[in-house]
Amino acid sequence: MSSDGSSSSSSNPGDSPGGSEPSRASSSDTVVAVAGSRGSRQPLSRRGHFKSRMGCFNCKRRRVKCNELRPHCSPCRRLALDCAYPPTPTPAAASSSLRPNPSMLALEDLRFHHQFLTAAIPPLPLKAEKAWLDCAAMSHEYDFLAHAALGLGASHLTCHTNADYTSQALHHRLIAIKQVNEQLTSPPSDQKTLDALLAALFCLITQASLIDDGLADYMTIIRGGHLIVIIIIGENMDKSVFPGFTVEGHHQNSHELVREDQRDDMTDANDFEMSLMTLQPLVKAPYEHRYFALMSQIPVALRRSSEDSWAVFSMLFRFPATFTNEEFLELVNPENHCSRLLLIHMFLVDYVLAAICLSPDTPVKAPARKHVIIKWARAAAASMPADCKRYTHWIESYCDKLEKTNDCRHLFTP
């Protein structure tokens, strides 16, 4: 998706519950352009992008130009990614490789849909299982929702079974993103279509959390989803199939899940706080100071109560929706070392808090998400220059600890 690059006006982070490189827009950037349409429903601008028919999976997923060098293209070699290419299609297969219409289903799509319904439904909004069944029933009317759900199901199967449906997951994801973009060029006014759009975004966000190099896409679609709720849906959320997707509704549902007992071991929380304080001298930009200040409130709130710390984390999770487009692009710029370290601290403290706030028997539908977050964290730590390595000590040690446990609890973020 493409962004028009214009600045968005700051939004109140409490307006909605709960993100691509600046010069190489990710597949999810268009959703950010909605920030410029507050108070109106003007068509959203779209930026063109290079289409590489035979590019590698990573470049296709990130929507960057692949030079198609083999065995490793230049972008993958630069980012130390595993470079893999789709099989070269035969003439017969090429004519049938793209199925833009979900009615033209392959048999494997039925498996993806079953996986979506039984195991891969997004964790947000909280306690919205019935609403998701309604959304699944709506998917036959909205191609973008059907493809988003099928893509999520395919990624979930790939991460949690021995099967590899990476190409199918990417296929459905790219179609869903393209069709969501088309919807956002002229935002709909009827509630049913708005709900379908919101559901598709939840699916795309959740799928990004299962993709090894999906950090920028994840943050971009999260930001776009918050802005859509604030700007397009706004006061009509009470008429939505997700009526509980408000700050008040999220906090109420969180209150029913939180536990306040057995909070004796605060080692990880204290280590997180010390790591954050070590990082403070690196914080320079105004938006980094605001982000850092809010993140610093988490351990303070945790000393008061688990519920307070979860509330602060929820605010931090949606906070990038308050950034201008320029600030946000800097936040997700992998060459901005401070911002990348702040983001990784945010992803990891999610697991620190969950171990304290949630019961040990809390069900987790996507345990593979933890291993993807660890890959994001390790990749960020490895990319730091020598003078920034000291800021990664807690990241690396906590990833080692997290990797050795079977605990996959997180605070119900996608």
Coordinates of N, CA, C and O in Angstrom, one line a residue, residues 55-58 70-72 76 81-86:
G55 N 10.5 -11.8 -9.0 CA 11.3 -11.5 -7.8 C 11.1 -12.5 -6.7 O 10.2 -13.3 -6.7
C56 N 12.0 -12.4 -5.7 CA 11.9 -13.3 -4.6 C 10.8 -13.0 -3.7 O 10.2 -11.9 -3.8
F57 N 10.4 -13.9 -2.8 CA 9.3 -13.8 -1.9 C 9.5 -12.6 -1.0 O 8.5 -11.8 -0.7
N58 N 10.7 -12.4 -0.5 CA 10.9 -11.3 0.5 C 10.7 -9.9 -0.2 O 10.0 -9.1 0.4
R70 N 20.6 -14.5 -8.3 CA 20.5 -15.8 -7.7 C 21.9 -16.3 -7.3 O 22.9 -16.0 -8.0
P71 N 22.1 -16.9 -6.2 CA 21.0 -17.5 -5.3 C 20.4 -16.4 -4.3 O 19.4 -16.7 -3.7
H72 N 21.1 -15.3 -4.2 CA 20.6 -14.3 -3.2 C 20.5 -12.9 -3.9 O 21.6 -12.4 -4.4
C76 N 18.0 -8.9 -0.2 CA 18.0 -10.0 0.8 C 19.5 -10.1 1.4 O 19.6 -10.4 2.6
L81 N 18.6 -11.8 4.8 CA 17.4 -12.6 4.8 C 17.6 -13.9 4.0 O 18.4 -13.9 3.0
D82 N 16.8 -14.9 4.3 CA 16.8 -16.1 3.4 C 16.1 -15.8 2.1 O 14.9 -15.4 2.1
C83 N 16.8 -15.9 1.0 CA 16.2 -15.5 -0.3 C 15.7 -16.7 -1.0 O 16.4 -17.7 -1.2
A84 N 14.4 -16.7 -1.3 CA 13.8 -17.8 -2.0 C 12.9 -17.3 -3.1 O 12.2 -16.2 -3.0
Y85 N 12.9 -18.0 -4.2 CA 12.1 -17.5 -5.4 C 10.9 -18.5 -5.7 O 11.0 -19.7 -5.4
P86 N 9.9 -17.9 -6.2 CA 8.8 -18.8 -6.6 C 9.2 -19.7 -7.8 O 10.1 -19.3 -8.5

